[in-house]
């Protein structure tokens, strides 16, 4: 008997507590940057495409919803010829972001992706690529990797010695 | 068998191998870099360290390199010992000091032995802060990419390239931590087996440049177990596809055939499958032009053409599968089926086949060729005709010197001491050809002469071996003594081998080779006789039987036939343009099934798009007489289908109900094996389509295959059902059981922790031995036990032309002479331009230099070509590149006048 009355009293008190429900979409909740929502492709600080088409996101994806094809520009810089995410399959697990060795692929707090037609959930590179570096402002893979690309010869990456002179007789 | 103890457990292993080999054969994981099963041990990288104990009481033990320690009876080692594990981890850390931070853009990533070994040892964090050493790269040609920063100095490349493959233009340069592997300057790698560096290199220094242009990781490729179609040897390959195009070829180990290596034509010639020259839909000639039509209309038109079956003949092909040739034979009838071989090729192959069937010589596998200890080559430029055999022959010259190592009890796998002991000693290898060959550097002696004289040398060798063999008159003293030396070398060998073939279009050479083999047998030896075959199924189509192309021409000319169905064959490569044109103009209807656009397409009335090796299944018979099945890598796109399916559809359209049984490959294979007694065993070349591995089909895709729900989402977001394969027990899927399939059905090599091609270790009964369950393929030719045939009698005189005439001989090129690989851009870049080769002294006498234009007058045609000086060419001969120039008259050799243009 007493417990029933206590329960009724508690319920009555709840009527005066602060509302957790917000009037979405008029009112938008705060989502932290690490929230796993819509996937984007970012650019490095120099404005170049960060994705080097290494296929690691694709292989990490548990629903296999990422597919791409690598290609190279005339200087040897690798980038995806196409990059496709089928968001109708994506489970927003974030494994792709974890696998990405260049911080190219990132998940954003945006989740408002509903479509009337499933086909519209297939995003191509044009739909994914944004103009900035996203959550990792300073990183540029090409500055630390040992391959030669346009504007960066062998030995010019960070923490690299100049190329060995094979004709030198010095020990 | 000896007993060894690993981590306290007793194992029985084969004697005379190293501990590393023993451990890997047992399936234990032990990291290594510098060791390779084909190259032996040198103990350079220190990666395979294990703890060895004196006896069961010894608890301290000492570190030894397992690759350098024999698996002696009672050896006690520990792989898991903490000190040994820490040592191996330290070695990797050292090797990784200068390794660049570029796995994401490295083509080796995902199938990298260095990655695998690093994970295996547990090294995961870079502690050093010093700058990394860097190198400039070199341009090594259109086939191989060089990225020197990734090198870990294991020396495998230089050991393979110089010692195993016999290359000279590649070496280790500089010193200490700066050792550089490359050429002395940028340039195309000269060796024909350079492509194996891609697999030999444990990391990404040498990678496949053709793959780089359409790069895909190993885990994303859909593989099919296949057989190389670019020569007659039948090397096993694993072909990988992604997004509907063929991406690359890797070696598929077959202990008896190709072992660990392929030639560059086989590895890089695949791009013809993706070429713009591919035929993709049925074409019909309308108003003189070929117009695309639907499959239904094409079959309707065909049914009309076949209304009078008595007037139809079929021309098969040595580059089409047994099944396709047999289906054509069934369509037109056995007496109206022609093999598609030129008259001379058909005759020579028939002769060769008869020799191998009658014996006494047995046709050796490539593995047996490698183990031969005395070799005579009559008339074949092996490197350019049957390339992989040249690599095997290069190993055969080591057999005799290695006996010295056996006497001194140095194990053969201890590579460096064995090579030091042998120094420059080579076992007997005698080469008789019209021009210099790429094997001359390991030859004991070479003999340069016209085809007839080569045959006469062979007869003389046979006579020197067995006085009962007919002799030839008119040999010089030098030739006689050379024949005697060759005979002596062959006679004193344990496993003598004679290599010959139809390349020079000379029946006399084949007969001379048979005489040598017969004489060796009479002298009490067990000889091997290896006869090359020009194309992947030359032997197979000959076993099916049928007239030659000349007979087909005659049938149409005589009016007994007016409709011709040509199967995957470009007739302009087999007969002179005049003869073929005449044939085409006298035939009323020409139907062609082919995969690529050839000059023959331009003459056809109806063209049906056939599948290449990558999109079809079938069986090929190699020059060894081994029937091997190749399987679809990916299903054909659009209207393309296997030739045998087209032929079945044609039969059905023509109301031939018996073809209704051919619903899948097994039914056709069964018909072949029932219909042709010589091919009865082909059904055993691979398990039938009903085979299941633990109840499931064998997946063609690695279990990490990515992008299944996105790769076609741009076309339709609802994924299609995966294609079904009714022809084999392989599935176009990643779903299946991880267990070892039968050897002929292994699509790719992978094992947990072993992502690189080195994982083949896990599929073998023992290291470098046969695959578990036996190597793929079934041998169709064994010499009969009946009395061997009588000796062939040589012609009394070598043929000669009239005064002032030159004997034109064909010169073969690994890149360029083969029809299909020429369509691959990388191979095309390395193919020679048309030329006429002359000995420099002959050129002097003619008053011409390199590049001077000269005119050849051959029969009624004259042709102007630039001169190429070729010091190794016999005097009085002129060489023309085979397969690059159109055929004139009855083909080469032929007599011709040469004059300045």
Coordinates of C-alpha atoms in Angstrom, one line a residue, chain B residues 202-425:
Chain B
X202 CA 60.0 -10.4 -49.8
X203 CA 58.9 -6.8 -49.8
X204 CA 57.9 -4.2 -52.3
X205 CA 61.1 -3.3 -54.0
X206 CA 60.1 -5.1 -57.2
X207 CA 56.5 -5.0 -58.1
X208 CA 54.4 -5.8 -61.1
X209 CA 54.1 -2.6 -63.2
X210 CA 51.2 -3.9 -65.2
X211 CA 49.3 -4.5 -62.0
X212 CA 50.2 -1.0 -60.8
X213 CA 48.2 0.5 -63.7
X214 CA 45.0 -1.1 -62.4
X215 CA 46.0 -1.7 -58.9
X216 CA 44.1 -4.1 -56.7
X217 CA 45.1 -5.7 -53.4
X218 CA 45.5 -9.5 -53.3
X219 CA 42.5 -9.8 -50.9
X220 CA 40.2 -8.0 -53.5
X221 CA 41.1 -10.2 -56.4
X222 CA 38.8 -13.1 -57.6
X223 CA 41.2 -15.8 -58.6
X224 CA 40.9 -18.8 -60.9
X225 CA 43.3 -21.7 -61.1
X226 CA 44.5 -21.4 -64.7
X227 CA 47.1 -22.6 -67.2
X228 CA 49.2 -20.3 -69.3
X229 CA 48.3 -20.1 -72.9
X230 CA 51.4 -18.3 -74.3
X231 CA 53.5 -21.4 -75.1
X232 CA 53.2 -25.2 -75.1
X233 CA 54.7 -25.9 -71.7
X234 CA 51.4 -25.4 -69.7
X235 CA 52.8 -23.6 -66.7
X236 CA 50.2 -23.3 -63.9
X237 CA 49.1 -19.7 -63.2
X238 CA 46.7 -18.1 -60.8
X239 CA 44.9 -15.2 -62.5
X240 CA 43.1 -12.5 -60.6
X241 CA 40.2 -10.3 -61.6
X242 CA 38.4 -7.2 -60.2
X243 CA 35.6 -5.1 -61.6
X244 CA 35.4 -7.3 -64.7
X245 CA 39.0 -6.9 -65.9
X246 CA 41.9 -9.3 -65.5
X247 CA 44.4 -7.7 -63.1
X248 CA 47.4 -9.9 -62.9
X249 CA 49.0 -13.3 -63.1
X250 CA 50.9 -15.0 -60.3
X251 CA 52.7 -18.3 -60.3
X252 CA 50.6 -21.3 -59.2
X253 CA 53.0 -23.8 -57.9
X254 CA 53.1 -27.2 -59.6
X255 CA 56.1 -29.3 -58.4
X256 CA 56.3 -31.2 -61.7
X257 CA 55.8 -28.3 -64.1
X258 CA 56.7 -24.7 -63.4
X259 CA 57.7 -25.0 -59.7
X260 CA 58.1 -21.5 -58.3
X261 CA 58.8 -19.6 -61.4
X262 CA 57.1 -18.3 -64.6
X263 CA 58.6 -16.5 -67.7
X264 CA 57.8 -12.9 -68.3
X265 CA 55.6 -13.7 -71.4
X266 CA 53.4 -15.8 -69.2
X267 CA 53.3 -13.4 -66.3
X268 CA 52.7 -10.2 -68.2
X269 CA 51.0 -11.4 -71.5
X270 CA 47.6 -11.5 -69.8
X271 CA 46.6 -8.0 -70.8
X272 CA 45.3 -9.1 -74.2
X273 CA 42.2 -10.2 -72.2
X274 CA 41.5 -6.5 -71.4
X275 CA 42.6 -5.2 -74.8
X276 CA 40.5 -3.0 -77.0
X277 CA 40.9 -5.7 -79.7
X278 CA 38.5 -8.0 -77.9
X279 CA 35.4 -9.1 -79.7
X280 CA 32.4 -8.4 -77.5
X281 CA 29.3 -9.2 -79.5
X282 CA 28.2 -11.2 -82.5
X283 CA 28.9 -9.5 -85.7
X284 CA 27.4 -10.0 -89.1
X285 CA 28.6 -8.7 -92.4
X286 CA 25.9 -6.4 -93.9
X287 CA 26.8 -4.3 -97.0
X288 CA 30.4 -5.3 -96.6
X289 CA 30.7 -4.1 -93.0
X290 CA 30.5 -6.0 -89.8
X291 CA 27.5 -4.9 -87.8
X292 CA 26.6 -6.0 -84.3
X293 CA 23.6 -8.3 -84.0
X294 CA 21.9 -10.2 -81.2
X295 CA 22.9 -13.7 -80.2
X296 CA 19.4 -15.0 -81.3
X297 CA 19.8 -13.5 -84.8
X298 CA 23.4 -14.8 -85.1
X299 CA 22.2 -18.3 -84.3
X300 CA 19.3 -18.0 -86.7
X301 CA 21.7 -17.0 -89.4
X302 CA 23.9 -19.9 -88.6
X303 CA 21.1 -22.4 -88.7
X304 CA 20.5 -21.2 -92.2
X305 CA 24.1 -21.6 -93.2
X306 CA 24.2 -25.1 -91.8
X307 CA 21.2 -26.3 -93.8
X308 CA 23.4 -28.5 -95.9
X309 CA 25.8 -30.1 -93.3
X310 CA 27.7 -32.0 -96.0
X311 CA 29.0 -28.7 -97.3
X312 CA 30.4 -27.5 -93.9
X313 CA 33.9 -27.9 -92.6
X314 CA 35.4 -26.9 -89.3
X315 CA 38.9 -25.5 -88.7
X316 CA 40.0 -26.0 -85.1
X317 CA 42.9 -24.3 -83.3
X318 CA 45.9 -25.2 -81.3
X319 CA 45.1 -22.3 -79.0
X320 CA 41.6 -23.4 -78.2
X321 CA 40.8 -25.9 -75.5
X322 CA 40.2 -29.6 -76.2
X323 CA 36.5 -29.2 -75.4
X324 CA 36.1 -26.4 -77.9
X325 CA 37.9 -28.3 -80.6
X326 CA 35.9 -31.4 -79.9
X327 CA 32.6 -29.5 -80.0
X328 CA 33.5 -28.2 -83.4
X329 CA 34.5 -31.7 -84.5
X330 CA 31.1 -32.9 -83.3
X331 CA 29.3 -30.1 -85.1
X332 CA 30.9 -30.7 -88.5
X333 CA 31.8 -34.4 -88.2
X334 CA 35.1 -36.1 -87.7
X335 CA 36.0 -36.3 -91.4
X336 CA 35.2 -32.6 -92.0
X337 CA 37.2 -31.4 -89.0
X338 CA 40.7 -29.9 -89.6
X339 CA 43.1 -29.1 -86.8
X340 CA 43.9 -25.6 -88.0
X341 CA 47.7 -26.4 -88.0
X342 CA 49.6 -25.5 -91.1
X343 CA 50.6 -28.4 -93.3
X344 CA 54.2 -28.4 -92.0
X345 CA 53.2 -27.9 -88.3
X346 CA 50.6 -30.7 -88.6
X347 CA 53.1 -33.1 -90.1
X348 CA 55.8 -32.3 -87.5
X349 CA 53.5 -32.5 -84.5
X350 CA 52.2 -35.8 -85.8
X351 CA 55.7 -37.1 -86.1
X352 CA 56.6 -35.8 -82.7
X353 CA 53.5 -37.4 -81.1
X354 CA 54.3 -40.7 -82.8
X355 CA 57.9 -40.6 -81.5
X356 CA 56.8 -40.0 -77.9
X357 CA 54.2 -42.7 -78.1
X358 CA 56.5 -45.3 -79.5
X359 CA 59.4 -44.5 -77.2
X360 CA 61.8 -45.6 -76.0
X361 CA 62.4 -42.0 -74.8
X362 CA 60.0 -40.6 -72.3
X363 CA 58.8 -37.0 -72.4
X364 CA 60.1 -35.4 -69.2
X365 CA 58.3 -32.9 -67.1
X366 CA 60.0 -29.5 -66.5
X367 CA 61.0 -30.8 -63.0
X368 CA 62.7 -33.8 -64.7
X369 CA 64.4 -31.4 -67.2
X370 CA 65.8 -29.5 -64.2
X371 CA 67.3 -32.8 -62.9
X372 CA 68.8 -33.9 -66.2
X373 CA 72.5 -34.2 -66.1
X374 CA 73.5 -34.0 -69.8
X375 CA 71.5 -32.2 -72.4
X376 CA 71.6 -31.9 -76.2
X377 CA 69.5 -29.2 -77.8
X378 CA 68.8 -29.8 -81.5
X379 CA 67.5 -26.8 -83.3
X380 CA 65.5 -25.1 -80.6
X381 CA 66.0 -21.6 -79.3
X382 CA 64.5 -22.7 -76.0
X383 CA 64.4 -19.3 -74.3
X384 CA 62.3 -17.8 -77.0
X385 CA 60.1 -20.8 -77.9
X386 CA 59.4 -22.5 -74.5
X387 CA 60.9 -20.0 -72.1
X388 CA 60.3 -21.7 -68.8
X389 CA 62.2 -24.7 -70.1
X390 CA 65.3 -22.6 -70.5
X391 CA 65.2 -21.8 -66.8
X392 CA 65.0 -25.5 -66.0
X393 CA 67.9 -26.3 -68.4
X394 CA 70.0 -23.6 -66.7
X395 CA 69.6 -25.6 -63.4
X396 CA 70.3 -28.9 -65.2
X397 CA 74.0 -27.8 -65.8
X398 CA 74.5 -27.7 -62.1
X399 CA 73.6 -31.4 -61.6
X400 CA 77.0 -32.9 -62.4
X401 CA 79.1 -30.3 -60.4
X402 CA 76.8 -30.9 -57.5
X403 CA 77.9 -34.5 -57.3
X404 CA 81.2 -33.2 -56.0
X405 CA 79.4 -31.6 -53.2
X406 CA 77.7 -34.9 -52.4
X407 CA 81.1 -36.6 -52.3
X408 CA 82.3 -34.0 -49.8
X409 CA 79.0 -34.4 -47.8
X410 CA 78.0 -30.8 -48.4
X411 CA 74.2 -30.8 -48.4
X412 CA 72.8 -29.4 -51.7
X413 CA 70.7 -26.9 -49.9
X414 CA 73.8 -25.2 -48.6
X415 CA 73.8 -22.9 -51.6
X416 CA 77.0 -20.9 -51.1
X417 CA 79.5 -23.7 -50.4
X418 CA 78.0 -25.7 -53.3
X419 CA 78.4 -22.9 -55.7
X420 CA 81.9 -22.1 -54.4
X421 CA 82.9 -25.7 -54.9
X422 CA 81.5 -25.8 -58.4
X423 CA 83.0 -22.4 -59.4
X424 CA 82.4 -22.1 -63.1
X425 CA 82.1 -25.8 -63.7

